[in-house]
Coordinates of C-alpha atoms and ligand atoms in Angstrom, one line a residue:
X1 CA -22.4 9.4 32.3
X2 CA -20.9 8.4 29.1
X3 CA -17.4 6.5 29.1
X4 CA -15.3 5.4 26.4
X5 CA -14.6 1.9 26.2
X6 CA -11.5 0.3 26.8
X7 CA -10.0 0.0 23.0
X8 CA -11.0 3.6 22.3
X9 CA -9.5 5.5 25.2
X10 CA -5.6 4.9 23.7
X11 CA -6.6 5.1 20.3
X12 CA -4.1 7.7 17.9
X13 CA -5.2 9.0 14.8
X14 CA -3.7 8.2 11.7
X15 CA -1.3 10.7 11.3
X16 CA -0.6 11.4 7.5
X17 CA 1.7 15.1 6.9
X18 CA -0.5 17.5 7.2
X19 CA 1.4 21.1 7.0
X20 CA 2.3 22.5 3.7
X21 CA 5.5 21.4 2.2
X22 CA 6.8 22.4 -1.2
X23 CA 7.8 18.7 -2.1
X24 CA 5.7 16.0 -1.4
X25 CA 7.3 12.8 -1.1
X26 CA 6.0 11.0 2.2
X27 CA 2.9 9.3 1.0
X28 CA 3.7 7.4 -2.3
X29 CA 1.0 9.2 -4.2
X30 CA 1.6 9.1 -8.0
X31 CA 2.6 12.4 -8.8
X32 CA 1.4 12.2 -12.5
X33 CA -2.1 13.7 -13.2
X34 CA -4.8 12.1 -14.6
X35 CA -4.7 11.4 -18.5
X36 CA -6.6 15.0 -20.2
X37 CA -9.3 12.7 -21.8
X38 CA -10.1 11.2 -18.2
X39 CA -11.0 15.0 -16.9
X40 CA -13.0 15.8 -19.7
X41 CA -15.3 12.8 -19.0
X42 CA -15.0 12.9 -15.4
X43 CA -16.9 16.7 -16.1
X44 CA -19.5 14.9 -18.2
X45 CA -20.2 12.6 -15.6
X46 CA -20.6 15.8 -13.3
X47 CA -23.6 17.0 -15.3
X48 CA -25.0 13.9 -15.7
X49 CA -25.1 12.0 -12.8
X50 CA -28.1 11.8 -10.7
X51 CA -27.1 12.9 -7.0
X52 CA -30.3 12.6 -5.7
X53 CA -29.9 8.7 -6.0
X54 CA -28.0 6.5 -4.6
X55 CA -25.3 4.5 -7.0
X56 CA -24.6 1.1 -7.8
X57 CA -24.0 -0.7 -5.2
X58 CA -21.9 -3.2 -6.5
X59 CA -20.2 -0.9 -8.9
X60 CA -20.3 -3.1 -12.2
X61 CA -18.9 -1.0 -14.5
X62 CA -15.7 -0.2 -12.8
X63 CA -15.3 -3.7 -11.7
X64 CA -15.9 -4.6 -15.3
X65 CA -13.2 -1.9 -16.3
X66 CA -10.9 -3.1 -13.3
X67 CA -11.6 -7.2 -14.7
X68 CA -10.6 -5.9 -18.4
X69 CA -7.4 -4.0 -17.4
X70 CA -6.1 -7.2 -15.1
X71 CA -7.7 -9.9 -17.2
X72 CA -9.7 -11.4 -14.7
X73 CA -13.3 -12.5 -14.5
X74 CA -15.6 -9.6 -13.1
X75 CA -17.3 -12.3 -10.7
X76 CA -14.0 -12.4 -8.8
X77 CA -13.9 -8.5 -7.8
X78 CA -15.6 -6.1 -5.6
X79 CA -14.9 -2.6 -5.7
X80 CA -14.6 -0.5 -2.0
X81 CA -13.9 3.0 -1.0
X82 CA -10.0 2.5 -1.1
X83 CA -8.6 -0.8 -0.3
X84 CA -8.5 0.7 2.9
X85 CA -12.2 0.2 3.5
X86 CA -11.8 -3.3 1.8
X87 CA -9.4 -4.0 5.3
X88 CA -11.3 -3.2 7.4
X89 CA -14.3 -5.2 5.7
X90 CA -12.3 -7.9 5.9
X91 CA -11.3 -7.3 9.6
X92 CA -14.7 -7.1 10.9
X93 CA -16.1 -9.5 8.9
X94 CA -13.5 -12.6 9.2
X95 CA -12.7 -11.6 13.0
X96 CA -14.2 -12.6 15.7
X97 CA -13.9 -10.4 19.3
X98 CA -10.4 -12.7 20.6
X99 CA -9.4 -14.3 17.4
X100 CA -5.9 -14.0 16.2
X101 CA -4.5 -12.1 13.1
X102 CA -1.0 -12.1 11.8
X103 CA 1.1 -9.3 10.1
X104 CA 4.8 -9.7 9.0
X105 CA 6.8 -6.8 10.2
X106 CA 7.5 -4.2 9.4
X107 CA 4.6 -3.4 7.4
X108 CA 1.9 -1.3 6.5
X109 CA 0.4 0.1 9.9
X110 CA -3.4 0.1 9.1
X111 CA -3.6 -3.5 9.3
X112 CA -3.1 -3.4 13.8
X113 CA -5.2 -0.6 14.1
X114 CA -8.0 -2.6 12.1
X115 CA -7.2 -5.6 14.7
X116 CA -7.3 -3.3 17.9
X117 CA -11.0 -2.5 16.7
X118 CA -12.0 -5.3 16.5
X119 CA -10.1 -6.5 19.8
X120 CA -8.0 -9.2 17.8
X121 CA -5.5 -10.9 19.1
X122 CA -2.5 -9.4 17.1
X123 CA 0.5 -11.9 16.1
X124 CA 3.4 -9.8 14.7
X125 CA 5.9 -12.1 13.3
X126 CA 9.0 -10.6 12.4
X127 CA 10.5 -10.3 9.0
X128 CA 14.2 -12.1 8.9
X129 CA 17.6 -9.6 8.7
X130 CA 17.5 -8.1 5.5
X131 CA 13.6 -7.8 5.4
X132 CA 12.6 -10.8 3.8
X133 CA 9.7 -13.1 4.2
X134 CA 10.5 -16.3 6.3
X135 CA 7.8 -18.4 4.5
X136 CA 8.6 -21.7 7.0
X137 CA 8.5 -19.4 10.1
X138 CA 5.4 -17.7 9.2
X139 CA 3.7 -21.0 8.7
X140 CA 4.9 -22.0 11.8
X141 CA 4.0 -19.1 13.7
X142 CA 0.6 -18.9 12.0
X143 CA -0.7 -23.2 13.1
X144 CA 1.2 -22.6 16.3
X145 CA -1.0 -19.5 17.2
X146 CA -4.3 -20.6 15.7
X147 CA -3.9 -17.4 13.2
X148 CA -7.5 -17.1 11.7
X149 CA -6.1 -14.0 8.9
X150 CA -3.0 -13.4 8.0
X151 CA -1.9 -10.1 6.2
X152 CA 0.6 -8.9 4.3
X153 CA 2.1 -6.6 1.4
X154 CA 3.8 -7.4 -1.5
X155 CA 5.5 -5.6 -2.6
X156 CA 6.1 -4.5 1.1
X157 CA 5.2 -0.9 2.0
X158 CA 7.4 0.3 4.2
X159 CA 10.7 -2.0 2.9
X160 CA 10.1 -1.6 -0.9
X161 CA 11.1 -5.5 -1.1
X162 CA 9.2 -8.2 -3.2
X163 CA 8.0 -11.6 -2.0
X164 CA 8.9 -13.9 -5.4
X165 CA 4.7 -15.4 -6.1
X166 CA 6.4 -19.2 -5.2
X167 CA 7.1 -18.5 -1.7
X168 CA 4.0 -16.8 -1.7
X169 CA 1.4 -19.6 -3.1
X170 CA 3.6 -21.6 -0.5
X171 CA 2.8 -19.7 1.9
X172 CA -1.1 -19.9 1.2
X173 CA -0.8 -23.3 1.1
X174 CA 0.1 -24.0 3.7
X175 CA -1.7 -21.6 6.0
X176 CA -5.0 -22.6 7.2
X177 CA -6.2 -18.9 7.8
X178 CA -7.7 -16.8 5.6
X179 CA -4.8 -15.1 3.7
X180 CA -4.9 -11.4 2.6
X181 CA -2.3 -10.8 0.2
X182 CA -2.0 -7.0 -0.5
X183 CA -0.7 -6.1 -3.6
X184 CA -1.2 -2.1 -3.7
X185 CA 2.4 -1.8 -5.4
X186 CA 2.3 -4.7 -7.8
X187 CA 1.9 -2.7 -10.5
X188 CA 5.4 -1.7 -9.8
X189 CA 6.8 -5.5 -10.2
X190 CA 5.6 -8.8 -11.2
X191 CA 5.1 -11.0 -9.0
X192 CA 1.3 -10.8 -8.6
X193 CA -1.2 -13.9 -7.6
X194 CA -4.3 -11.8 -9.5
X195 CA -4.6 -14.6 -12.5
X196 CA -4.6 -17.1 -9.6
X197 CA -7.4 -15.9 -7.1
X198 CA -9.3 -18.6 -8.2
X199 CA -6.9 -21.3 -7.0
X200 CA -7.0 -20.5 -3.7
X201 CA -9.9 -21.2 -1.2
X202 CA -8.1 -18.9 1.4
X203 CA -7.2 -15.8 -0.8
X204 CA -8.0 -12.4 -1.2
X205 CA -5.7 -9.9 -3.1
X206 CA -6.2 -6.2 -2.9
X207 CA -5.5 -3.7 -5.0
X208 CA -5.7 0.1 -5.2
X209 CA -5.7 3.0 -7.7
X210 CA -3.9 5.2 -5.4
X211 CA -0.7 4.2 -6.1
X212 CA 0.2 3.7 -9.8
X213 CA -3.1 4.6 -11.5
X214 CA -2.7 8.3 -9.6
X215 CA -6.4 8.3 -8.1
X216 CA -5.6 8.8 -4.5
X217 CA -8.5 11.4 -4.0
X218 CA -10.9 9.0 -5.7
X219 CA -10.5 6.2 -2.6
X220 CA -10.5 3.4 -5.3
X221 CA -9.3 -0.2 -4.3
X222 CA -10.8 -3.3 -5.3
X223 CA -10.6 -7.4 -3.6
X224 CA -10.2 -9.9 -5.9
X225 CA -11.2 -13.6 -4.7
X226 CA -12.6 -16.5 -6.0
X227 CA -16.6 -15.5 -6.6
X228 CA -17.7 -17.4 -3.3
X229 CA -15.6 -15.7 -1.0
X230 CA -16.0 -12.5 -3.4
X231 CA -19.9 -12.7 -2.8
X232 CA -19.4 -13.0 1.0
X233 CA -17.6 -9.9 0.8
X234 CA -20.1 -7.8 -1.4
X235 CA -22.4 -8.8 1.5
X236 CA -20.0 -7.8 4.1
X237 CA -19.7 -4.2 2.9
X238 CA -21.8 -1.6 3.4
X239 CA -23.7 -1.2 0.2
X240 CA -23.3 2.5 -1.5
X241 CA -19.7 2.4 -0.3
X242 CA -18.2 3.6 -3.6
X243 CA -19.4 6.9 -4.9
X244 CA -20.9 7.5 -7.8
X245 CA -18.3 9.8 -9.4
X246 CA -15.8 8.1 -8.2
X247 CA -17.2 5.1 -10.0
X248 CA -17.3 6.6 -13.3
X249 CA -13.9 8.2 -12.8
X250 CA -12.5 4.8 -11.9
X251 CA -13.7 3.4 -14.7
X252 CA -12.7 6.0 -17.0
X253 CA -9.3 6.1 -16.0
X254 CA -8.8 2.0 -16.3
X255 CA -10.0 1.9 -19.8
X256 CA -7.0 4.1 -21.0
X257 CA -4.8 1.7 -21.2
X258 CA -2.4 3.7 -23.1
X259 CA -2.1 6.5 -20.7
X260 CA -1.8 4.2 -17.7
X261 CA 1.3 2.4 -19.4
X262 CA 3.0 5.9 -20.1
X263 CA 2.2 6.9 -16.6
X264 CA 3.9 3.5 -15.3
X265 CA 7.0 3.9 -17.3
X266 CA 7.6 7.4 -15.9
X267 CA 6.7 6.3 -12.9
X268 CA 9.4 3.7 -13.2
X269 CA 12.0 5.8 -14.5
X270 CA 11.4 8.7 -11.9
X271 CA 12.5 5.8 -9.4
X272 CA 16.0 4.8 -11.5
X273 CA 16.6 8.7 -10.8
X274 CA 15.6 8.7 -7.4
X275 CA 17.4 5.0 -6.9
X276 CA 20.4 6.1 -9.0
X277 CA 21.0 9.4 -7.2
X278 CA 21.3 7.6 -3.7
X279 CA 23.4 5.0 -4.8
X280 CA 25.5 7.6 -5.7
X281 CA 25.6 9.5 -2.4
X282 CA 25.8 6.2 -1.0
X283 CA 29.1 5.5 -2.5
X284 CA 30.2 9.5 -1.5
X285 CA 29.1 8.8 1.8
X286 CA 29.9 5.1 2.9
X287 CA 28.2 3.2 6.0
X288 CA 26.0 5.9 6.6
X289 CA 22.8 4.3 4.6
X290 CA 21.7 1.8 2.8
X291 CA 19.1 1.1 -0.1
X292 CA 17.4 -1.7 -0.3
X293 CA 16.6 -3.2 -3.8
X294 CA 13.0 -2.5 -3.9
X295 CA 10.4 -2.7 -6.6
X296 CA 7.6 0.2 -5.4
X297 CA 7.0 3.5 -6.5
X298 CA 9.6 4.6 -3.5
X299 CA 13.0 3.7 -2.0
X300 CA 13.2 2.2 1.1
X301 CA 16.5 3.6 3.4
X302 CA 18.1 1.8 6.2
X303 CA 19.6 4.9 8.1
X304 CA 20.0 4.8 11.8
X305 CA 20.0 9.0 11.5
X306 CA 16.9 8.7 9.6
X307 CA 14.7 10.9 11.7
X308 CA 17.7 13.6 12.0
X309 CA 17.3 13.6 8.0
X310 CA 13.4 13.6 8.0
X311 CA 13.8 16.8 10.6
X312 CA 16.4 18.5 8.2
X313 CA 13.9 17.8 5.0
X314 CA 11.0 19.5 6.9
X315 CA 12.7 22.8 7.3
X316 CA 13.5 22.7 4.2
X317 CA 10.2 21.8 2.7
X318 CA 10.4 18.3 1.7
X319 CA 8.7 16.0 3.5
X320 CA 9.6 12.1 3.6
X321 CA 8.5 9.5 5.9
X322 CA 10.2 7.6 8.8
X323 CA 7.8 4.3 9.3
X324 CA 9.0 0.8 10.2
X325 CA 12.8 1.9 10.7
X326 CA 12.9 3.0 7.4
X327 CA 13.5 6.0 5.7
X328 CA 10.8 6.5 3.2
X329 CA 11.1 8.6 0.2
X330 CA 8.4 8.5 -2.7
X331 CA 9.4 8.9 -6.3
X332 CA 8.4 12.4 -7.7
X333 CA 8.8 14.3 -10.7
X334 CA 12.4 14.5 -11.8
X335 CA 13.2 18.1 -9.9
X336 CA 11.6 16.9 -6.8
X337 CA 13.6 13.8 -6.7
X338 CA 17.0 16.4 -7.4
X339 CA 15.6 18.6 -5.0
X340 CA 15.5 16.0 -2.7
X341 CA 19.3 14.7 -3.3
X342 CA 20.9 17.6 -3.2
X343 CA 19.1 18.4 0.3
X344 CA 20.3 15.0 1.6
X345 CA 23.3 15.3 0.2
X346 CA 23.7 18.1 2.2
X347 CA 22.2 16.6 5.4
X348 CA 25.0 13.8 4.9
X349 CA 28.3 16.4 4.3
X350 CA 27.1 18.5 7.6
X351 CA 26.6 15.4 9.9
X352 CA 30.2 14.6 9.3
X353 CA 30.7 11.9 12.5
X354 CA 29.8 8.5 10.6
X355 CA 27.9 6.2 12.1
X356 CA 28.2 2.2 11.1
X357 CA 24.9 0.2 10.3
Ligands
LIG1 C1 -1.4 3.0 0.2 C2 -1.6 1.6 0.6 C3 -2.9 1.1 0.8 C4 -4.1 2.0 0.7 O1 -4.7 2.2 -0.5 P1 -6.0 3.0 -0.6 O2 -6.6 2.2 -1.7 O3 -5.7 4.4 -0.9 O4 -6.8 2.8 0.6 C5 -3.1 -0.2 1.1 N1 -2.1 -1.0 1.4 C6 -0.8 -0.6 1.3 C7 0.3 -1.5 1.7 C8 -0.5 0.8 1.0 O5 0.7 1.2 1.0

């Protein structure tokens, strides 16, 4: 008779909104389509690629594209399918069965279900009031508990705050564990280590073209390390684990460098609306939220009623996201994002017994 081991019988699936909503906001997509010119190549590459073969495995042309776009050498990046493959690459490949990993929470929640795979030993440190890093605390934490990776965001998904890049190469410093610094909304600030990857002996930044470059469906992320730890993570991998469309897609899309710029900007100014708008209600509505100053393609709420407004969205077709003890609400285009105000505004005038943060 077959059982289930241990570390699979409790195991959840990820679970992403699934039902149909008429606004999407829960799961910081881009909601830009790609550039014209991008889908008229990505239907050439549909007639002419070969399907019968497998592609390249180490995907040079869109690393090359991805190296051009950044300004890094194409030595120091390997491409996966998503940078949520590239995790758990990293997991399984840098972990042994008992060894310990850290996260900084709250944060992104793939990076503990990677370490219950691979029966880690997880270290959750917690983030100081306010959500910011403790660089001297996590350094602490990390020699004290013999932390062999340490992983964070930054920008932070879910608290929309930014690490400044000192504290950060402080941090790396100072670690002796294998740091894994993931920069998914960096596009979104500037505070990003990329031109630096070579510095480090303990870094590897990941990326992703699911948030600002709008290619979501594509699975697109990419690890950028100096070229010796890159090479021992192009052997890590499994080896066909990009797609070949999604390879000449990918590198489509990253060569139009004009179209990704006008994509950012809207992207940016679809989150002063969004940003704007709550302040507003904020000041309409005092002590019942607050917004944290974030610099990601969403706004980060604290709300103790947060799940009472995520309920009150749903029946109205809006979906948001709850995660970390934060309200969650991705920038859309500009009628979403009013859609979504007036709804909460709403939400906030109904609930009329304040409650203080
Ligand atoms: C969305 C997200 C990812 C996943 O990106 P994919 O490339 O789509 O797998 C990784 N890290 C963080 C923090 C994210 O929010």
């Amino acid at each position: 008779m077959y059982q289930l081991n241990q570390k699979l019988q409790g195991i959840q699936p990820y679970t992403p909104v699934t039902e149909s909503y008429r606004i999407r906001l829960d799961a910081n997509e881009s909601f830009i389509p790609l550039p014209e010119g991008v889908i008229l190549g990505a239907q050439q590459a549909l007639s002419e690629t070969a399907f019968n073969r497998y592609p390249d495995p180490m995907a040079a042309e869109l690393c090359q594209a991805f190296a051009s776009h950044y300004g890094v050498p194409a030595g120091q990046v390997v491409a996966g399918n998503g940078s949520d493959e590239l995790i758990t690459v990293l997991f399984s490949g840098f972990l042994e069965k008992g060894d310990a990993f850290a996260t900084i929470e709250p944060d992104f929640s793939m990076y503990a279900f990677n370490g219950l795979l691979q029966e880690a030993r997880h270290v959750p440190i917690q983030k100081r009031p306010g959500f910011r890093l403790d660089v001297d605390a996590v350094v602490e934490t990390c020699q004290r508990e013999n932390v062999k990776l340490l992983i964070f965001s930054n920008p932070c998904n879910p608290t929309s705050l930014v690490c400044p890049r000192e504290e950060v190469r402080r941090l790396i410093q100072n670690v002796d564990a294998l740091v894994v610094l993931d920069e998914a909304y960096m596009d979104f600030s500037d505070q990003s280590l990329l031109a630096e990857a070579d510095a480090f002996d303990n870094l590897v930044i990941l990326r992703t073209c699911s948030k600002a470059f709008g290619m979501a469906a594509l699975r697109l992320g990419f690890a950028v390390a100096r070229p010796q730890l890159a090479g021992v993570l192009r052997a890590a991998k499994s080896p066909y684990n990009v797609n070949a469309l999604s390879q000449k897609i990918g590198a489509l899309a990253l060569g139009q460098e004009l179209a990704l710029e006008t994509a950012l900007q809207d992207i940016l100014a679809s989150r002063w609306d969004l940003a704007s708008g709550l302040e507003k209600l904020a000041a309409l509505y005092p002590g019942r939220f607050t917004l944290l100053p974030g610099e990601t393609n969403f706004c980060a709420l604290q709300m103790p009623d947060g799940p009472a407004l995520l309920d009150f969205l749903a029946q109205r077709g809006i979906a948001i996201r709850y995660t970390g003890g934060l309200v969650r609400v991705t920038c859309g285009k500009y009628g979403e994002n009013q859609a979504f105000l007036q709804e909460m505004g709403a939400f906030l005038s109904q609930t009329d017994i304040p409650i203080t943060l």
